[in-house]
N, CA and C of each residue as an Amber inpcrd file, in Angstrom:
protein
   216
-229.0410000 -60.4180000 -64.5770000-227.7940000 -60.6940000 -63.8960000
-226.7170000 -59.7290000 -64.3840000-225.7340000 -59.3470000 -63.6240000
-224.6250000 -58.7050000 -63.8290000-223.7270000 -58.9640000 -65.3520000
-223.8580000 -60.6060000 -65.2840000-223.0120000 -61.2090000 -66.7500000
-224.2490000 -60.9510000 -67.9620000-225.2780000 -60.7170000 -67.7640000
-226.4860000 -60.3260000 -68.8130000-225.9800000 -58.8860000 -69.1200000
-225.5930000 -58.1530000 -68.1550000-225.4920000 -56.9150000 -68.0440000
-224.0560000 -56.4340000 -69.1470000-223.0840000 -57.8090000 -68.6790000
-221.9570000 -56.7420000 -69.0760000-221.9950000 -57.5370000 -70.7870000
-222.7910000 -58.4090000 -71.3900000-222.6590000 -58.9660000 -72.0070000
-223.0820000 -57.9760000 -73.3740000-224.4110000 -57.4570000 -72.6520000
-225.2590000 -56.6870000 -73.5130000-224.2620000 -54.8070000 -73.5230000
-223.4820000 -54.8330000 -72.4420000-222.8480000 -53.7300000 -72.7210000
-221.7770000 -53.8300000 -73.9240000-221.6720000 -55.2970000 -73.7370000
-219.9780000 -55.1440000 -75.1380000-220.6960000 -55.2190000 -76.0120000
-221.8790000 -56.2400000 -76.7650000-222.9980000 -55.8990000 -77.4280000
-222.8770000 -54.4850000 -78.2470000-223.7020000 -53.6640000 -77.3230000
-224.0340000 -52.0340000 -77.7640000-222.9020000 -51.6480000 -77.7800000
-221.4250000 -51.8930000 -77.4110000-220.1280000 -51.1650000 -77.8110000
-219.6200000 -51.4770000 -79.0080000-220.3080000 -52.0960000 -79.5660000
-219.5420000 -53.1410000 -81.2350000-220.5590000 -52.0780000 -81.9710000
-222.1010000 -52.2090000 -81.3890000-222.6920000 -51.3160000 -82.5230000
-222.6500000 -49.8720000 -82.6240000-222.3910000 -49.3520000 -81.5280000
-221.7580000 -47.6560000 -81.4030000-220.4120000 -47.7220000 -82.4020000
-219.6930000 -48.7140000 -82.5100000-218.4390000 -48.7720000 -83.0110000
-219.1140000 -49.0480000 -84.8470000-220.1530000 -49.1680000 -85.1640000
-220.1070000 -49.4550000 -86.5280000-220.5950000 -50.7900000 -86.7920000
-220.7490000 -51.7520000 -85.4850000-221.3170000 -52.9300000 -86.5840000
-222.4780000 -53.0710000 -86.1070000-223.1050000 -53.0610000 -87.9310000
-224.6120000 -52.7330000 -87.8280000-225.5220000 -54.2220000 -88.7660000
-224.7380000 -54.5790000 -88.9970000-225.6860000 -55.8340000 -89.3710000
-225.1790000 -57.4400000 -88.8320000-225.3980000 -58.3050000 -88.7290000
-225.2450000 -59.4190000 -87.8870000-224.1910000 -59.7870000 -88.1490000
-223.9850000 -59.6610000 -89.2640000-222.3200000 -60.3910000 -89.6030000
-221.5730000 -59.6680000 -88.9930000-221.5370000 -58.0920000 -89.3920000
-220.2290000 -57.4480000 -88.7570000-220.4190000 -57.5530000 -87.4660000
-221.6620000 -57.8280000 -86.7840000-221.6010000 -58.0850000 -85.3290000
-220.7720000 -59.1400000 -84.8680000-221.2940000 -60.4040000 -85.7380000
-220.5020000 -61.4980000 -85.5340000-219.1310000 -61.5690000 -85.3360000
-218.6390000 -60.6780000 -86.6180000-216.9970000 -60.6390000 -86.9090000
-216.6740000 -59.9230000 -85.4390000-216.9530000 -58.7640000 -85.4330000
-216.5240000 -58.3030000 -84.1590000-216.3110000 -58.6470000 -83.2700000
-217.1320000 -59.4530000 -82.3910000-217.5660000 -60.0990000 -81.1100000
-216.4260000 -61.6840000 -81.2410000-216.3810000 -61.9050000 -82.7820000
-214.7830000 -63.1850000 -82.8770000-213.6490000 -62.5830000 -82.3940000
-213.4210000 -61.1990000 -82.5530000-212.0760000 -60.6910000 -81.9200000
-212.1580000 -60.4420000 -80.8530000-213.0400000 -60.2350000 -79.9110000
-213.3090000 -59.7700000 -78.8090000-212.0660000 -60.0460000 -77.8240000
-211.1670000 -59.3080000 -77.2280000-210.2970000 -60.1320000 -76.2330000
-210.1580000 -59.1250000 -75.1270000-210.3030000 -59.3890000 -73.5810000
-210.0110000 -58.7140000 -72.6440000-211.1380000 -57.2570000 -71.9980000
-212.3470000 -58.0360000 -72.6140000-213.8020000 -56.5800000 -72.5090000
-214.0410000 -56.9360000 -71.0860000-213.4690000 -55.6380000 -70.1680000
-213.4080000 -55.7720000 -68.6830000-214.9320000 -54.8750000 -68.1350000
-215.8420000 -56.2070000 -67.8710000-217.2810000 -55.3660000 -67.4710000
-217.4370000 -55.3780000 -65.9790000-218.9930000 -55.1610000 -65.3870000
-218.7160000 -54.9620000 -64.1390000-218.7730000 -56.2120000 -63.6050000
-219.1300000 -57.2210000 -63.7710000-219.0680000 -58.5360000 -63.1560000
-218.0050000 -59.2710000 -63.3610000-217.4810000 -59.4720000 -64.9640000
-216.3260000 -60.2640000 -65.2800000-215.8430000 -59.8170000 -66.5700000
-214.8590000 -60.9610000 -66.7710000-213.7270000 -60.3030000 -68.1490000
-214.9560000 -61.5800000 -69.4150000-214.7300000 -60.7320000 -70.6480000
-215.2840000 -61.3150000 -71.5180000-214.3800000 -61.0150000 -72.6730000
-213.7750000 -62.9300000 -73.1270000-212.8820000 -62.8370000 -74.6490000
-213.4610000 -64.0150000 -75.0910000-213.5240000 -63.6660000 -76.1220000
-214.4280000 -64.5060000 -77.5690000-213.4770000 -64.9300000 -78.3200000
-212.2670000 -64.7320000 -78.2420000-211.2630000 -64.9780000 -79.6260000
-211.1660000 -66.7370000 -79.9920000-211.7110000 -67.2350000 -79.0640000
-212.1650000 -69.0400000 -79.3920000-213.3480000 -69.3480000 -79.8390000
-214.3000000 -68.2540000 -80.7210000-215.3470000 -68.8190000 -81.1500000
-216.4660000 -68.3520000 -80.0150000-217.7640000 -68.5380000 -79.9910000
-218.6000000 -67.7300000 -78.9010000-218.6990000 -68.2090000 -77.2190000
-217.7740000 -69.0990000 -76.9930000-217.4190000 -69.1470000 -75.9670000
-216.4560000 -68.5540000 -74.5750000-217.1330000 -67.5880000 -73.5740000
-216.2810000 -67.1890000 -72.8560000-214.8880000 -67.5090000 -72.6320000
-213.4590000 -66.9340000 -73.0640000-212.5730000 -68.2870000 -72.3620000
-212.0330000 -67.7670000 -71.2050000-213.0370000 -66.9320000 -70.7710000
-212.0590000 -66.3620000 -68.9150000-213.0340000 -67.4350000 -68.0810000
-212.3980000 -68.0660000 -67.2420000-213.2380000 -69.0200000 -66.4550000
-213.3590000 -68.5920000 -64.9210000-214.4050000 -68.1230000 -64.2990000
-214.4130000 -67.7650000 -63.2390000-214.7990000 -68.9540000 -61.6930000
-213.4170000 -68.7580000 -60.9840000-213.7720000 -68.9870000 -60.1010000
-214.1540000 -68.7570000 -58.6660000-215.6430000 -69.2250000 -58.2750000
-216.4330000 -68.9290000 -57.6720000-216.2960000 -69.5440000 -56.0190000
-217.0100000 -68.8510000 -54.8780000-217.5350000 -70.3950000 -54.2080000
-218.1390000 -69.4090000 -52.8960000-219.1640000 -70.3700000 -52.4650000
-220.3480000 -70.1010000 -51.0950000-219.8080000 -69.5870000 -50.3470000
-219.8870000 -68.3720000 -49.6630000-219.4180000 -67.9680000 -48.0550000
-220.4130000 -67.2590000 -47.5670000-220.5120000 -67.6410000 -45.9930000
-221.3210000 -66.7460000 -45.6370000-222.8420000 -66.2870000 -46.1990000
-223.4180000 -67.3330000 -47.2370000-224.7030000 -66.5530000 -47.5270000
-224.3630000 -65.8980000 -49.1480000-222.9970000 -65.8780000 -49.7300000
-222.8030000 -64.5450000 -50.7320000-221.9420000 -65.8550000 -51.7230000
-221.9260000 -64.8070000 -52.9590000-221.2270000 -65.8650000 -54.0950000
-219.9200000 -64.9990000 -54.2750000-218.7790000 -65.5720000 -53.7010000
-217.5910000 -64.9360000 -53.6680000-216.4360000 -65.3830000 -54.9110000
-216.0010000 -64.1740000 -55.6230000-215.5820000 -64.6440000 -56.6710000
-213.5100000 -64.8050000 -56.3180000-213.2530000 -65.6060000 -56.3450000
-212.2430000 -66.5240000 -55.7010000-210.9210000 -65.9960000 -57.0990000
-211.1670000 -65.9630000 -58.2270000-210.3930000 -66.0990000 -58.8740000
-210.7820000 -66.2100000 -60.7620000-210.0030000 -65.4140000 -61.2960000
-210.3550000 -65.6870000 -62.9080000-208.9250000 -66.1320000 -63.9050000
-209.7600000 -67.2350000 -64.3550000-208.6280000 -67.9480000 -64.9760000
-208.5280000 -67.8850000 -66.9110000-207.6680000 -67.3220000 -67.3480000
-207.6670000 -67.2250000 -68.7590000-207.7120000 -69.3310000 -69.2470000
-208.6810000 -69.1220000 -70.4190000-208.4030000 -70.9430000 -71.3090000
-207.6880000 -70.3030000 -72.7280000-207.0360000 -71.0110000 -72.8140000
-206.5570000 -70.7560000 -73.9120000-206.4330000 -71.8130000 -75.0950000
């Protein structure tokens, strides 16, 4: 999927950037705020939970993305 896609891109951008063992991965990916991929926005700064909430909905056959909402 696209969100597999952009997930694993911020992923490999933490370790091009230097973090090379799990922790500093970890630490990294806690600051995460505003990583604009091709499907959606991805911020971690609440712990490993997405907090951009996307909203979605059916048209036509297609999954139309309606709107993205920051949680804070």
């Amino acid at each position: 999927t696209l969100y597999g896609y952009d997930t694993m891109r911020l992923v490999l951008s933490h370790i091009e950037r230097g973090a090379m063992t799990r922790d500093q991965l970890a630490r990294a990916l806690e600051l995460e705020k505003d990583y604009r991929g091709i499907h959606a926005g991805i911020t971690l700064v609440h712990g490993r939970v997405n907090s951009n909430v996307h909203i979605l909905k059916f048209r036509n056959n297609e999954i139309v993305n309606v709107a993205e909402v920051k949680v804070d």
